[in-house]
Tab-separated table of C-alpha atoms in Angstrom:
chain	number	residue	atom	x	y	z
A	21	MET	CA	-26.413	53.631	139.935
A	22	SER	CA	-24.081	51.205	137.402
A	23	PHE	CA	-25.327	49.577	134.590
A	24	ALA	CA	-25.791	45.907	136.040
A	25	ASP	CA	-28.353	47.426	138.607
A	26	ARG	CA	-30.244	48.660	136.481
A	27	ILE	CA	-31.293	45.817	135.059
A	28	SER	CA	-33.646	44.339	137.760
A	29	PHE	CA	-36.440	41.818	137.891
A	30	ASN	CA	-38.545	44.346	138.544
A	31	GLU	CA	-37.730	45.704	135.093
A	32	THR	CA	-39.854	42.721	133.637
A	33	GLY	CA	-42.912	43.243	135.573
A	34	SER	CA	-44.295	43.096	139.373
A	35	PRO	CA	-42.901	40.904	141.657
A	36	ARG	CA	-46.346	38.931	141.817
A	37	ARG	CA	-46.172	38.887	138.032
A	38	ARG	CA	-42.946	37.191	138.227
A	39	LEU	CA	-43.619	34.847	139.601
A	40	ALA	CA	-47.062	34.633	138.314
A	41	GLY	CA	-45.130	33.496	135.337
A	42	ILE	CA	-42.713	31.263	136.239
A	43	SER	CA	-44.477	29.912	138.491
A	44	VAL	CA	-47.470	28.428	136.738
A	45	GLY	CA	-46.203	25.121	136.323
A	46	LEU	CA	-46.733	24.320	139.480
A	47	VAL	CA	-50.432	22.866	138.504
A	48	TYR	CA	-48.979	19.910	138.105
A	49	LEU	CA	-47.958	19.332	141.337
A	50	VAL	CA	-51.259	17.816	141.276
A	51	PHE	CA	-50.982	14.482	140.188
A	52	PRO	CA	-47.696	13.785	143.377
A	53	VAL	CA	-50.877	15.552	145.791
A	54	ALA	CA	-52.923	12.828	143.774
A	55	GLU	CA	-51.540	9.916	144.850
A	56	ILE	CA	-51.116	10.952	148.636
A	57	VAL	CA	-55.619	11.421	148.667
A	58	THR	CA	-56.255	8.788	146.455
A	59	GLY	CA	-54.539	6.450	149.158
A	60	GLU	CA	-51.652	5.081	146.721
A	61	ILE	CA	-49.287	6.452	149.445
A	62	THR	CA	-50.465	5.469	152.910
A	63	GLY	CA	-48.906	5.615	156.540
A	64	ALA	CA	-46.174	7.409	157.064
A	65	ARG	CA	-44.806	7.316	153.772
A	66	ALA	CA	-47.938	9.733	152.965
A	67	VAL	CA	-46.939	11.912	155.789
A	68	TRP	CA	-43.075	12.540	154.821
A	69	ALA	CA	-44.584	12.320	150.567
A	70	GLY	CA	-46.520	15.856	152.032
A	71	ALA	CA	-44.357	17.435	154.027
A	72	THR	CA	-41.339	16.353	151.709
A	73	LEU	CA	-43.842	18.632	148.456
A	74	ALA	CA	-45.098	21.325	150.912
A	75	ALA	CA	-41.370	22.070	151.850
A	76	TYR	CA	-40.285	22.028	147.905
A	77	VAL	CA	-43.149	23.966	147.080
A	78	ALA	CA	-42.004	26.590	149.526
A	79	SER	CA	-38.281	26.469	148.570
A	80	PHE	CA	-39.077	26.976	145.446
A	81	LEU	CA	-41.274	29.684	145.111
A	82	ALA	CA	-38.463	30.999	147.746
A	83	THR	CA	-35.655	30.877	145.268
A	84	VAL	CA	-37.824	32.583	142.570
A	85	LEU	CA	-38.261	35.892	144.556
A	86	SER	CA	-34.354	36.181	146.172
A	87	PRO	CA	-32.654	36.824	143.247
A	88	LYS	CA	-32.178	41.049	143.157
A	89	SER	CA	-31.406	41.409	139.803
A	90	MET	CA	-30.806	39.299	136.135
A	91	THR	CA	-26.524	39.629	137.314
A	92	GLU	CA	-27.075	40.050	141.044
A	93	HIS	CA	-28.517	37.576	143.666
A	94	SER	CA	-29.393	37.311	147.063
A	95	SER	CA	-27.197	35.429	149.679
A	96	ARG	CA	-30.202	33.353	149.872
A	97	THR	CA	-30.203	32.211	145.793
A	98	TYR	CA	-27.943	29.785	146.077
A	99	PRO	CA	-28.963	27.919	149.215
A	100	LEU	CA	-32.452	27.934	148.403
A	101	LEU	CA	-31.303	26.435	145.216
A	102	ALA	CA	-29.815	24.418	146.528
A	103	LEU	CA	-32.606	22.877	149.100
A	104	THR	CA	-35.274	22.855	146.307
A	105	THR	CA	-32.688	20.199	144.257
A	106	ALA	CA	-31.823	18.060	147.265
A	107	LEU	CA	-35.846	17.981	147.927
A	108	GLY	CA	-36.932	17.312	144.470
A	109	VAL	CA	-34.197	14.610	143.936
A	110	ALA	CA	-34.756	12.895	146.978
A	111	ALA	CA	-38.904	13.166	146.518
A	112	ALA	CA	-38.286	11.575	142.822
A	113	ALA	CA	-35.975	8.511	143.870
A	114	VAL	CA	-38.234	7.430	146.434
A	115	PHE	CA	-41.444	8.096	145.071
A	116	GLY	CA	-40.709	7.909	141.668
A	117	GLY	CA	-44.409	8.218	139.105
A	118	ALA	CA	-45.946	11.775	139.386
A	119	TRP	CA	-42.638	12.176	141.624
A	120	LEU	CA	-40.512	12.268	138.588
A	121	SER	CA	-42.107	16.129	137.823
A	122	LEU	CA	-40.041	17.670	140.962
A	123	PRO	CA	-36.854	17.730	138.925
A	124	VAL	CA	-38.290	18.716	136.112
A	125	TYR	CA	-39.738	21.612	137.967
A	126	THR	CA	-36.491	22.180	139.429
A	127	VAL	CA	-34.576	22.670	135.792
A	128	VAL	CA	-36.931	25.859	135.459
A	129	LEU	CA	-34.871	27.239	138.693
A	130	TYR	CA	-31.833	26.641	136.853
A	131	GLY	CA	-32.313	28.263	133.248
A	132	PHE	CA	-33.852	31.827	135.013
A	133	THR	CA	-31.606	31.670	138.350
A	134	LEU	CA	-27.750	29.744	136.929
A	135	PRO	CA	-25.146	31.209	134.427
A	136	PRO	CA	-25.922	29.209	131.372
A	137	LEU	CA	-22.997	27.260	131.003
A	138	GLY	CA	-23.546	26.079	134.779
A	139	ALA	CA	-27.451	26.133	134.265
A	140	LEU	CA	-26.523	23.599	131.680
A	141	TRP	CA	-24.294	21.039	133.237
A	142	ALA	CA	-27.296	21.257	136.425
A	143	ILE	CA	-29.797	20.455	133.453
A	144	ALA	CA	-27.893	17.067	132.553
A	145	GLY	CA	-27.296	16.408	136.044
A	146	SER	CA	-31.359	16.328	136.593
A	147	LEU	CA	-31.774	14.424	133.461
A	148	VAL	CA	-29.836	11.692	135.175
A	149	VAL	CA	-31.117	11.816	137.972
A	150	VAL	CA	-34.804	11.063	135.991
A	151	ILE	CA	-34.225	9.067	133.986
A	152	ALA	CA	-32.023	6.425	137.174
A	153	ALA	CA	-34.963	7.586	139.161
A	154	GLY	CA	-37.397	6.362	136.690
A	155	VAL	CA	-35.743	3.205	135.966
A	156	ALA	CA	-35.641	1.974	139.213
A	157	HIS	CA	-39.218	2.367	139.434
A	158	GLY	CA	-40.648	0.740	136.491
A	159	ASN	CA	-41.645	3.834	134.894
A	160	ASP	CA	-42.612	2.996	131.625
A	161	ALA	CA	-40.211	3.838	128.456
A	162	ALA	CA	-42.469	6.257	126.769
A	163	GLY	CA	-43.245	8.446	130.108
A	164	LEU	CA	-39.955	8.574	130.907
A	165	ILE	CA	-39.090	9.431	126.951
A	166	VAL	CA	-41.359	12.868	128.047
A	167	LEU	CA	-39.812	13.548	131.037
A	168	ALA	CA	-36.646	13.696	129.664
A	169	LEU	CA	-37.957	15.298	127.154
A	170	GLN	CA	-39.276	18.352	129.886
A	171	VAL	CA	-35.925	18.952	131.166
A	172	VAL	CA	-33.890	19.946	128.200
A	173	THR	CA	-36.515	21.761	126.437
A	174	LEU	CA	-37.687	23.827	129.571
A	175	GLY	CA	-34.017	24.057	130.521
A	176	VAL	CA	-33.247	25.698	127.326
A	177	LEU	CA	-36.313	27.421	127.584
A	178	PHE	CA	-36.107	29.467	130.610
A	179	ILE	CA	-31.772	30.088	129.420
A	180	SER	CA	-33.123	31.246	126.434
A	181	ILE	CA	-35.808	33.612	128.079
A	182	ARG	CA	-33.534	34.981	130.743
A	183	ASN	CA	-30.482	35.693	128.686
A	184	GLY	CA	-33.449	36.847	125.536
A	185	ARG	CA	-34.438	39.881	128.813
A	186	ALA	CA	-31.800	40.909	129.045
A	187	MET	CA	-29.677	41.271	125.922
A	188	SER	CA	-33.778	43.231	125.970
A	189	ILE	CA	-32.979	45.863	128.745
A	190	ARG	CA	-28.663	46.322	127.640
A	191	LEU	CA	-29.486	47.098	124.601
A	192	ARG	CA	-32.038	49.567	125.498
A	193	LEU	CA	-29.616	51.332	128.684
A	194	ALA	CA	-27.107	50.756	125.579
A	195	GLN	CA	-29.423	53.333	123.438
A	196	ASP	CA	-30.369	55.696	126.039
A	197	GLU	CA	-26.243	56.426	126.481
A	198	VAL	CA	-24.985	56.706	123.045
A	199	ALA	CA	-28.176	59.546	123.480
A	200	ARG	CA	-27.816	61.302	126.481
A	201	LEU	CA	-23.630	60.736	124.793
A	202	ALA	CA	-24.793	62.709	121.614
A	203	ALA	CA	-26.508	65.580	123.624
A	204	THR	CA	-23.562	65.863	125.417
A	205	GLU	CA	-21.015	65.968	122.165
A	206	GLU	CA	-23.215	68.887	120.501
A	207	ARG	CA	-22.758	70.786	123.888
A	208	LEU	CA	-19.469	70.205	123.761
A	209	ARG	CA	-19.158	71.671	119.821
A	210	ILE	CA	-21.839	74.121	120.825
A	211	ALA	CA	-19.766	75.439	123.285
A	212	ARG	CA	-16.496	75.424	121.068
A	213	ASP	CA	-17.990	77.035	118.671
A	214	LEU	CA	-19.164	79.243	120.742
A	215	HIS	CA	-15.650	79.985	122.601
A	216	ASP	CA	-13.898	79.874	119.183
A	217	LEU	CA	-16.229	82.235	116.514
A	218	LEU	CA	-18.223	84.534	119.108
A	219	GLY	CA	-15.302	85.052	121.480
A	220	HIS	CA	-12.844	86.230	118.691
A	221	SER	CA	-14.906	88.751	117.627
A	222	LEU	CA	-15.965	89.717	120.470
A	223	SER	CA	-12.398	90.188	121.919
A	224	LEU	CA	-11.309	91.596	118.580
A	225	ILE	CA	-14.348	94.073	119.230
A	226	VAL	CA	-12.419	95.148	122.628
A	227	LEU	CA	-9.171	95.491	120.972
A	228	LYS	CA	-10.815	97.897	117.696
A	229	SER	CA	-12.526	99.955	120.469
A	230	GLU	CA	-9.030	100.434	122.466
A	231	LEU	CA	-7.384	101.024	119.797
A	232	ALA	CA	-10.299	103.473	118.234
A	233	GLY	CA	-10.251	105.445	122.348
A	234	ARG	CA	-6.142	105.980	121.529
A	235	LEU	CA	-7.117	107.291	118.627
A	236	ALA	CA	-9.455	109.709	119.464
A	237	GLU	CA	-7.684	111.916	122.556
A	238	GLN	CA	-8.905	114.971	121.297
A	239	SER	CA	-12.583	114.168	121.281
A	240	PRO	CA	-14.028	113.641	124.974
A	241	ARG	CA	-17.840	112.760	123.406
A	242	LEU	CA	-16.325	110.417	120.876
A	243	ARG	CA	-13.785	108.511	123.398
A	244	LYS	CA	-16.688	107.957	125.803
A	245	GLU	CA	-18.942	106.415	122.961
A	246	ILE	CA	-15.702	103.760	122.323
A	247	GLY	CA	-15.238	103.552	126.400
A	248	ASP	CA	-18.877	102.061	126.522
A	249	ILE	CA	-18.505	100.208	123.015
A	250	GLU	CA	-15.013	98.759	125.051
A	251	THR	CA	-16.933	98.399	128.297
A	252	VAL	CA	-20.349	96.061	126.430
A	253	ALA	CA	-17.914	94.299	124.891
A	254	ARG	CA	-15.445	92.844	127.904
A	255	LYS	CA	-19.170	91.917	129.553
A	256	ALA	CA	-20.557	89.998	126.244
A	257	LEU	CA	-17.123	88.185	126.642
A	258	VAL	CA	-16.712	87.260	130.295
A	259	GLU	CA	-20.896	86.134	130.160
A	260	VAL	CA	-20.058	84.467	126.538
A	261	ARG	CA	-16.438	82.470	128.779
A	262	GLU	CA	-18.610	81.671	131.597
A	263	ALA	CA	-21.661	80.635	129.420
A	264	VAL	CA	-19.121	78.222	127.873
A	265	THR	CA	-17.230	77.016	131.433
A	266	GLY	CA	-20.826	76.000	132.765
A	267	TYR	CA	-21.812	74.004	128.976
A	268	ARG	CA	-18.244	72.047	129.395
A	269	ARG	CA	-16.856	71.697	133.150
A	270	ARG	CA	-17.702	68.641	134.942
A	271	SER	CA	-16.034	67.980	138.098
A	272	LEU	CA	-13.106	65.566	138.178
A	273	GLU	CA	-15.716	62.800	140.337
A	274	GLU	CA	-18.558	63.569	137.509
A	275	GLU	CA	-16.651	62.360	135.049
A	276	LEU	CA	-14.862	59.255	136.795
A	277	ASP	CA	-18.854	58.531	137.277
A	278	ASN	CA	-19.863	59.013	134.091
A	279	ALA	CA	-16.783	56.887	132.713
A	280	ARG	CA	-17.586	53.815	135.046
A	281	ALA	CA	-21.418	54.177	133.327
A	282	VAL	CA	-19.691	54.614	130.111
A	283	LEU	CA	-17.784	52.184	130.094
A	284	ARG	CA	-19.747	49.348	131.933
A	285	ALA	CA	-22.102	50.310	129.161
A	286	ALA	CA	-19.678	49.598	126.483
A	287	GLY	CA	-19.050	45.615	128.318
A	288	VAL	CA	-15.572	47.265	129.157
A	289	HIS	CA	-15.084	46.514	133.526
A	290	ALA	CA	-14.128	49.847	134.700
A	291	GLU	CA	-11.163	49.887	137.534
A	292	VAL	CA	-10.863	53.021	138.814
A	293	ARG	CA	-8.020	54.097	141.024
A	294	LEU	CA	-7.247	57.781	143.093
A	295	ALA	CA	-4.485	58.621	145.074
A	296	GLY	CA	-2.934	61.305	146.729
A	297	THR	CA	-4.582	64.892	148.294
A	298	PRO	CA	-8.013	66.776	146.352
A	299	LEU	CA	-6.714	68.425	142.765
A	300	PRO	CA	-7.036	72.063	143.319
A	301	GLU	CA	-9.814	73.337	140.874
A	302	PRO	CA	-8.520	74.586	137.691
A	303	LEU	CA	-6.708	70.965	137.116
A	304	ASP	CA	-9.680	68.893	139.087
A	305	GLY	CA	-11.282	70.268	135.690
A	306	LEU	CA	-8.903	69.818	133.306
A	307	LEU	CA	-8.020	65.797	134.099
A	308	GLY	CA	-12.250	65.394	133.877
A	309	TRP	CA	-12.006	66.528	130.382
A	310	GLY	CA	-8.873	64.046	129.943
A	311	VAL	CA	-11.134	60.989	131.793
A	312	ARG	CA	-13.541	62.054	129.556
A	313	GLU	CA	-11.356	62.443	126.034
A	314	GLY	CA	-10.229	58.655	127.121
A	315	THR	CA	-12.384	56.983	128.188
A	316	THR	CA	-14.483	58.070	124.639
A	317	ASN	CA	-11.438	56.877	122.786
A	318	VAL	CA	-12.002	53.531	124.876
A	319	VAL	CA	-15.864	52.999	123.822
A	320	ARG	CA	-15.064	54.430	120.327
A	321	HIS	CA	-11.581	53.053	118.612
A	322	ALA	CA	-10.368	50.556	121.400
A	323	ARG	CA	-11.875	47.348	121.292
A	324	ALA	CA	-10.921	46.431	124.999
A	325	THR	CA	-12.505	44.223	127.938
A	326	ARG	CA	-10.485	45.874	130.852
A	327	CYS	CA	-9.647	49.509	131.184
A	328	GLU	CA	-8.215	51.376	134.240
A	329	ILE	CA	-7.981	54.371	135.108
A	330	ARG	CA	-5.422	56.242	137.870
A	331	MET	CA	-5.777	59.578	139.088
A	332	THR	CA	-2.243	60.536	141.089
A	333	TYR	CA	-1.708	64.471	143.316
A	334	GLU	CA	1.302	64.209	144.865
A	335	ASP	CA	4.425	66.845	145.237
A	336	GLY	CA	2.800	69.359	143.117
A	337	THR	CA	1.738	67.456	140.019
A	338	ALA	CA	-1.215	65.796	138.986
A	339	ILE	CA	-1.039	62.424	137.012
A	340	LEU	CA	-3.542	60.744	134.892
A	341	GLU	CA	-3.338	57.742	133.140
A	342	ILE	CA	-6.011	55.282	131.254
A	343	VAL	CA	-4.574	52.143	130.398
A	344	ASP	CA	-6.941	49.583	128.411
A	345	ASP	CA	-6.239	46.189	126.517
A	346	GLY	CA	-7.618	46.581	123.872
A	347	SER	CA	-6.796	45.414	119.804
A	348	GLY	CA	-8.342	48.332	118.042
A	349	GLY	CA	-6.458	50.651	115.971
A	350	ALA	CA	-3.734	48.790	114.199
A	351	GLY	CA	-1.251	50.542	111.928
A	352	PRO	CA	0.424	54.520	112.460
A	353	TYR	CA	-1.321	55.334	115.801
A	354	GLU	CA	-2.338	59.145	114.835
A	355	GLN	CA	-3.844	61.701	117.041
A	356	GLY	CA	-7.570	63.029	116.874
A	357	SER	CA	-9.082	65.962	116.963
A	358	GLY	CA	-10.313	64.995	120.461
A	359	LEU	CA	-6.749	64.655	121.577
A	360	ARG	CA	-5.334	67.421	119.469
A	361	GLY	CA	-7.862	69.751	121.841
A	362	LEU	CA	-6.468	67.821	125.257
A	363	THR	CA	-3.305	68.483	124.214
A	364	GLU	CA	-3.312	72.136	123.553
A	365	ARG	CA	-5.527	72.674	126.955
A	366	VAL	CA	-2.532	70.437	128.720
A	367	THR	CA	-0.115	72.053	127.606
A	368	GLY	CA	-1.359	75.186	128.098
A	369	ALA	CA	-0.922	74.540	131.338
A	370	GLY	CA	2.669	73.684	131.499
A	371	GLY	CA	1.828	70.182	130.847
A	372	THR	CA	2.531	67.522	128.760
A	373	VAL	CA	-0.423	64.617	127.220
A	374	THR	CA	1.620	60.988	125.688
A	375	ALA	CA	-0.559	58.780	123.907
A	376	GLY	CA	-0.421	55.216	122.256
A	377	PRO	CA	0.096	52.165	121.857
A	378	THR	CA	1.695	49.781	124.828
A	379	THR	CA	1.968	46.127	125.027
A	380	GLY	CA	-1.283	44.903	125.644
A	381	GLY	CA	-2.993	47.142	124.396
A	382	HIS	CA	-3.072	51.589	124.346
A	383	ARG	CA	-2.148	53.769	127.102
A	384	LEU	CA	-3.247	57.299	128.216
A	385	SER	CA	-1.327	59.806	130.252
A	386	VAL	CA	-1.701	62.883	130.704
A	387	ARG	CA	1.110	65.146	133.733
A	388	VAL	CA	0.352	68.353	134.869
A	389	PRO	CA	1.853	70.342	137.828
A	390	ALA	CA	0.114	72.282	140.079
């Protein structure tokens, strides 16, 4: 699930609460209804007014319920918004008076649905409609000023509410991602320490046992005991390596999915391109490590807005490239401990690692033969 998909309106409450929260202002439509009931609007105009008002309310509520998320609308959202706008403008232009409130209510939808800049333009258009229709129908200046203020304040208010809610959810998800990355980093640290310290010690025990066995060739009992030590040490060494592998290795596919999520959480547009045949298992784990290290550097240091990850495996050679448009890391380029560790592993597999600034960003390239 992508970062944007997780910012859903359901996180702000159930559909019923969402509908109630944004539609509570429709209670003031009692005033246009009163004009029909009291006979201020009669005959065919009353029928037309009632039908227009019913269609407006239905379209308004359908628009409220149509978005999938704060960053993604359904295919119905904008057509419904256009229909609601047209009904509100038509009612205000034909009837004036209390019907000028319909474009005011539509402003709520603009702040709730459209991007901030588009919402501001739509709010400005509603302001023009309300003032022009009010002047055409002879509404008093004081009433028009109140309606104009409502258009502006409601529009700005709902833009702020929507942006504030989206920012709050993004912040919470980013905090969750930071905690997850911290836990992953701690697991990797434990794995490195376990491998470097205990693995080294067990290897030394194995070597010493082999040496002691050769020196004790005249004592069968001693050779047996030393052989048992060697066997136990070798078994422990294998188990340590298996445990470290369980901590450290994830498939390339998992690392690419994780990279997409991390980059999106950091506000970086990610593109992943794969070409060629599936990787052999040893290369899959090694290049998965490269994806993780490269992504971490982009998030921490690059200050990038866009990152492209390219993975190809053709003619027995795997090539991983991570390119960003960041401006971070000005000055002489120096590899950190993460890149040095990656370089050691890739070199041990017969490959090469190049990293550094390029025109308009930074580039990490890992090339490993099968």
